[in-house]
PDB file of C-alpha atoms in Angstrom:
ATOM      1  CA  UNK A 259      -8.479  -3.242  11.045  1.00 91.00           C
ATOM      2  CA  UNK A 260      -8.616  -6.682  10.411  1.00 93.00           C
ATOM      3  CA  UNK A 261      -6.147  -7.364   7.772  1.00 97.00           C
ATOM      4  CA  UNK A 262      -2.950  -8.740   8.370  1.00 97.00           C
ATOM      5  CA  UNK A 263       0.325  -8.063   7.291  1.00 97.00           C
ATOM      6  CA  UNK A 264       0.577  -9.668   3.799  1.00 98.00           C
ATOM      7  CA  UNK A 265      -2.457 -10.118   2.977  1.00 98.00           C
ATOM      8  CA  UNK A 266      -3.202  -9.160  -0.537  1.00 98.00           C
ATOM      9  CA  UNK A 267      -6.192  -6.969  -1.729  1.00 98.00           C
ATOM     10  CA  UNK A 268      -7.860  -6.124  -5.174  1.00 97.00           C
ATOM     11  CA  UNK A 269     -10.342  -3.595  -6.663  1.00 96.00           C
ATOM     12  CA  UNK A 270     -11.451  -4.420 -10.104  1.00 95.00           C
ATOM     13  CA  UNK A 271     -13.596  -2.387 -12.740  1.00 93.00           C
ATOM     14  CA  UNK A 272     -16.334  -4.053 -13.518  1.00 88.00           C
ATOM     15  CA  UNK A 273     -15.411  -6.002 -17.154  1.00 91.00           C
ATOM     16  CA  UNK A 274     -12.128  -6.774 -15.833  1.00 93.00           C
ATOM     17  CA  UNK A 275     -13.388 -10.096 -14.850  1.00 92.00           C
ATOM     18  CA  UNK A 276     -10.069 -11.102 -12.679  1.00 94.00           C
ATOM     19  CA  UNK A 277     -12.065 -11.514  -9.696  1.00 94.00           C
ATOM     20  CA  UNK A 278     -12.776 -15.659  -9.374  1.00 95.00           C
ATOM     21  CA  UNK A 279      -8.855 -15.347 -10.351  1.00 96.00           C
ATOM     22  CA  UNK A 280      -7.685 -13.355  -7.580  1.00 97.00           C
ATOM     23  CA  UNK A 281      -9.837 -14.314  -5.239  1.00 97.00           C
ATOM     24  CA  UNK A 282      -8.928 -18.220  -5.987  1.00 96.00           C
ATOM     25  CA  UNK A 283      -4.951 -17.025  -5.484  1.00 97.00           C
ATOM     26  CA  UNK A 284      -5.642 -15.620  -2.102  1.00 97.00           C
ATOM     27  CA  UNK A 285      -6.075 -12.146  -2.507  1.00 98.00           C
ATOM     28  CA  UNK A 286      -9.329  -9.879  -1.030  1.00 98.00           C
ATOM     29  CA  UNK A 287     -11.411  -7.723  -2.599  1.00 97.00           C
ATOM     30  CA  UNK A 288     -11.491  -4.443  -1.128  1.00 97.00           C
ATOM     31  CA  UNK A 289     -11.961  -1.064  -1.491  1.00 96.00           C
ATOM     32  CA  UNK A 290      -8.826   1.725  -1.944  1.00 96.00           C
ATOM     33  CA  UNK A 291      -8.425   5.075  -0.530  1.00 95.00           C
ATOM     34  CA  UNK A 292      -5.691   6.652  -2.590  1.00 94.00           C
ATOM     35  CA  UNK A 293      -4.248   9.529  -0.494  1.00 93.00           C
ATOM     36  CA  UNK A 294      -1.683  12.401  -1.164  1.00 90.00           C
ATOM     37  CA  UNK A 295       0.187  11.516   1.891  1.00 92.00           C
ATOM     38  CA  UNK A 296       1.700   8.556   4.088  1.00 94.00           C
ATOM     39  CA  UNK A 297      -0.888   7.804   6.843  1.00 96.00           C
ATOM     40  CA  UNK A 298       1.690   7.444   9.276  1.00 96.00           C
ATOM     41  CA  UNK A 299      -0.472   7.051  13.000  1.00 97.00           C
ATOM     42  CA  UNK A 300      -2.957   3.828  13.720  1.00 97.00           C
ATOM     43  CA  UNK A 301      -5.108   7.146  14.807  1.00 97.00           C
ATOM     44  CA  UNK A 302      -4.616   8.690  11.335  1.00 96.00           C
ATOM     45  CA  UNK A 303      -5.709   4.887   9.746  1.00 96.00           C
ATOM     46  CA  UNK A 304      -8.702   4.808  11.943  1.00 96.00           C
ATOM     47  CA  UNK A 305      -9.845   8.593  10.649  1.00 96.00           C
ATOM     48  CA  UNK A 306      -9.259   7.499   7.004  1.00 96.00           C
ATOM     49  CA  UNK A 307     -11.132   4.278   7.680  1.00 96.00           C
ATOM     50  CA  UNK A 308     -14.316   5.673   9.372  1.00 96.00           C
ATOM     51  CA  UNK A 309     -14.210   8.874   6.729  1.00 96.00           C
ATOM     52  CA  UNK A 310     -14.149   6.993   3.875  1.00 96.00           C
ATOM     53  CA  UNK A 311     -15.024   3.441   4.322  1.00 95.00           C
ATOM     54  CA  UNK A 312     -11.849   2.075   2.703  1.00 96.00           C
ATOM     55  CA  UNK A 313      -9.928  -1.379   3.726  1.00 96.00           C
ATOM     56  CA  UNK A 314      -6.772   0.012   2.758  1.00 96.00           C
ATOM     57  CA  UNK A 315      -4.617   3.525   1.771  1.00 94.00           C
ATOM     58  CA  UNK A 316      -2.696   3.722  -1.075  1.00 93.00           C
ATOM     59  CA  UNK A 317      -0.888   6.775  -2.808  1.00 90.00           C
ATOM     60  CA  UNK A 318      -0.576   5.674  -6.508  1.00 89.00           C
ATOM     61  CA  UNK A 319      -2.881   3.790  -8.596  1.00 92.00           C
ATOM     62  CA  UNK A 320      -6.094   5.980  -8.725  1.00 90.00           C
ATOM     63  CA  UNK A 321      -4.111   7.630 -11.827  1.00 92.00           C
ATOM     64  CA  UNK A 322      -3.577   4.877 -13.308  1.00 93.00           C
ATOM     65  CA  UNK A 323      -7.384   3.566 -12.518  1.00 93.00           C
ATOM     66  CA  UNK A 324      -8.231   7.100 -14.339  1.00 93.00           C
ATOM     67  CA  UNK A 325      -6.468   6.638 -17.294  1.00 95.00           C
ATOM     68  CA  UNK A 326      -7.568   3.468 -17.886  1.00 95.00           C
ATOM     69  CA  UNK A 327     -11.127   4.275 -17.164  1.00 93.00           C
ATOM     70  CA  UNK A 328     -11.036   7.148 -19.951  1.00 96.00           C
ATOM     71  CA  UNK A 329      -9.050   5.302 -22.242  1.00 96.00           C
ATOM     72  CA  UNK A 330     -11.744   2.533 -21.754  1.00 94.00           C
ATOM     73  CA  UNK A 331      -9.257   0.114 -20.375  1.00 95.00           C
ATOM     74  CA  UNK A 332     -10.762  -2.502 -17.815  1.00 95.00           C
ATOM     75  CA  UNK A 333      -8.329  -2.023 -14.986  1.00 95.00           C
ATOM     76  CA  UNK A 334      -7.154  -3.631 -11.392  1.00 95.00           C
ATOM     77  CA  UNK A 335      -5.923  -2.271  -8.610  1.00 95.00           C
ATOM     78  CA  UNK A 336      -3.598  -5.344  -6.490  1.00 96.00           C
ATOM     79  CA  UNK A 337      -1.848  -4.052  -3.132  1.00 97.00           C
ATOM     80  CA  UNK A 338      -0.351  -5.839  -0.390  1.00 98.00           C
ATOM     81  CA  UNK A 339      -0.766  -4.769   3.477  1.00 98.00           C
ATOM     82  CA  UNK A 340       2.772  -3.613   4.631  1.00 96.00           C
ATOM     83  CA  UNK A 341       1.981  -1.559   7.409  1.00 96.00           C
ATOM     84  CA  UNK A 342      -1.337  -2.740   9.725  1.00 96.00           C
ATOM     85  CA  UNK A 343      -3.836  -0.461  10.638  1.00 96.00           C
ATOM     86  CA  UNK A 344      -3.048  -1.034  14.476  1.00 96.00           C
ATOM     87  CA  UNK A 345       0.449   0.054  14.110  1.00 95.00           C
ATOM     88  CA  UNK A 346       1.982   3.690  13.932  1.00 97.00           C
ATOM     89  CA  UNK A 347       5.376   3.626  10.995  1.00 97.00           C
ATOM     90  CA  UNK A 348       8.345   4.899  13.247  1.00 96.00           C
ATOM     91  CA  UNK A 349       9.005   8.151  11.632  1.00 96.00           C
ATOM     92  CA  UNK A 350       6.471  10.504   9.685  1.00 96.00           C
ATOM     93  CA  UNK A 351       7.773   9.847   6.329  1.00 96.00           C
ATOM     94  CA  UNK A 352       5.437  13.136   4.998  1.00 95.00           C
ATOM     95  CA  UNK A 353       8.011  15.435   6.937  1.00 96.00           C
ATOM     96  CA  UNK A 354      11.297  13.628   4.967  1.00 96.00           C
ATOM     97  CA  UNK A 355       9.707  14.094   1.458  1.00 94.00           C
ATOM     98  CA  UNK A 356      11.493  16.480  -1.220  1.00 94.00           C
ATOM     99  CA  UNK A 357       8.879  17.938  -3.705  1.00 92.00           C
ATOM    100  CA  UNK A 358       9.646  15.588  -6.181  1.00 91.00           C
ATOM    101  CA  UNK A 359       7.778  12.569  -3.423  1.00 88.00           C
ATOM    102  CA  UNK A 360      11.005  11.115  -2.825  1.00 93.00           C
ATOM    103  CA  UNK A 361      12.189  10.542   0.939  1.00 94.00           C
ATOM    104  CA  UNK A 362      15.277  13.239   1.441  1.00 97.00           C
ATOM    105  CA  UNK A 363      18.616  11.337   2.916  1.00 96.00           C
ATOM    106  CA  UNK A 364      19.908  14.672   4.697  1.00 96.00           C
ATOM    107  CA  UNK A 365      16.099  15.155   6.369  1.00 96.00           C
ATOM    108  CA  UNK A 366      16.090  11.314   7.251  1.00 96.00           C
ATOM    109  CA  UNK A 367      19.554  11.551   8.898  1.00 95.00           C
ATOM    110  CA  UNK A 368      18.113  14.218  10.612  1.00 96.00           C
ATOM    111  CA  UNK A 369      15.149  12.481  11.951  1.00 96.00           C
ATOM    112  CA  UNK A 370      17.183   9.523  13.202  1.00 95.00           C
ATOM    113  CA  UNK A 371      19.618  11.626  14.901  1.00 95.00           C
ATOM    114  CA  UNK A 372      17.042  13.454  16.721  1.00 95.00           C
ATOM    115  CA  UNK A 373      15.208   9.855  17.175  1.00 94.00           C
ATOM    116  CA  UNK A 374      17.680   6.990  17.128  1.00 94.00           C
ATOM    117  CA  UNK A 375      15.195   4.542  18.536  1.00 93.00           C
ATOM    118  CA  UNK A 376      13.429   4.707  15.067  1.00 95.00           C
ATOM    119  CA  UNK A 377      16.199   2.299  13.356  1.00 96.00           C
ATOM    120  CA  UNK A 378      15.013  -0.683  15.150  1.00 96.00           C
ATOM    121  CA  UNK A 379      11.322  -0.029  14.100  1.00 95.00           C
ATOM    122  CA  UNK A 380      12.792   0.962  10.534  1.00 96.00           C
ATOM    123  CA  UNK A 381      14.727  -2.382  10.128  1.00 96.00           C
ATOM    124  CA  UNK A 382      11.511  -3.796  11.126  1.00 97.00           C
ATOM    125  CA  UNK A 383       9.335  -2.022   8.747  1.00 97.00           C
ATOM    126  CA  UNK A 384      11.920  -3.164   6.186  1.00 97.00           C
ATOM    127  CA  UNK A 385      11.607  -6.533   6.800  1.00 97.00           C
ATOM    128  CA  UNK A 386       7.683  -6.323   6.684  1.00 97.00           C
ATOM    129  CA  UNK A 387       7.754  -4.533   3.471  1.00 97.00           C
ATOM    130  CA  UNK A 388       9.927  -7.505   1.778  1.00 98.00           C
ATOM    131  CA  UNK A 389       7.724  -9.799   3.358  1.00 98.00           C
ATOM    132  CA  UNK A 390       4.503  -8.164   1.498  1.00 98.00           C
ATOM    133  CA  UNK A 391       6.631  -7.351  -1.751  1.00 98.00           C
ATOM    134  CA  UNK A 392       7.191 -11.169  -1.896  1.00 98.00           C
ATOM    135  CA  UNK A 393       3.833 -12.343  -1.323  1.00 97.00           C
ATOM    136  CA  UNK A 394       2.404  -9.454  -3.831  1.00 98.00           C
ATOM    137  CA  UNK A 395       5.219 -11.068  -6.366  1.00 98.00           C
ATOM    138  CA  UNK A 396       3.651 -14.734  -5.242  1.00 97.00           C
ATOM    139  CA  UNK A 397       0.256 -13.762  -6.322  1.00 97.00           C
ATOM    140  CA  UNK A 398       1.211 -11.417  -9.495  1.00 96.00           C
ATOM    141  CA  UNK A 399       2.924 -14.961 -10.899  1.00 97.00           C
ATOM    142  CA  UNK A 400       0.449 -17.121 -10.272  1.00 97.00           C
ATOM    143  CA  UNK A 401      -1.917 -14.763 -11.357  1.00 96.00           C
ATOM    144  CA  UNK A 402       0.318 -14.424 -14.857  1.00 94.00           C
ATOM    145  CA  UNK A 403       0.342 -18.338 -15.177  1.00 95.00           C
ATOM    146  CA  UNK A 404      -3.440 -18.583 -14.834  1.00 92.00           C
ATOM    147  CA  UNK A 405      -4.051 -16.063 -18.032  1.00 86.00           C
TER     148      UNK A 405
END
């Protein structure tokens, strides 16, 4: 709940050796919960926080980290907050996904016809996501330079 838009978070294997450098770049150590679905509402995010104790929810890194561990490769998950715990997303993105986990433009169009007010909130999410991506890129750039 205390994390802000653009906060960069990381979780590392004990032998990855990047924590000190990441903290020096402004990243915060965190516990992630890897979800199979998008946490859409503030209530859903709060439930995940209470149920898992995780600082943030993400959807992709668990598989990569598992594969690295199986091969004895130290790894780090580095993520950025693009939507905060206190905000609802403008649409239920889970309902818009295809079986390949891509957003269906047909479903998106239908959802926007049913809820045209979501357009403004989607544009705000786009701005926030761009800002968050820029923050993550800055940390990654500085991390690569530090290595």
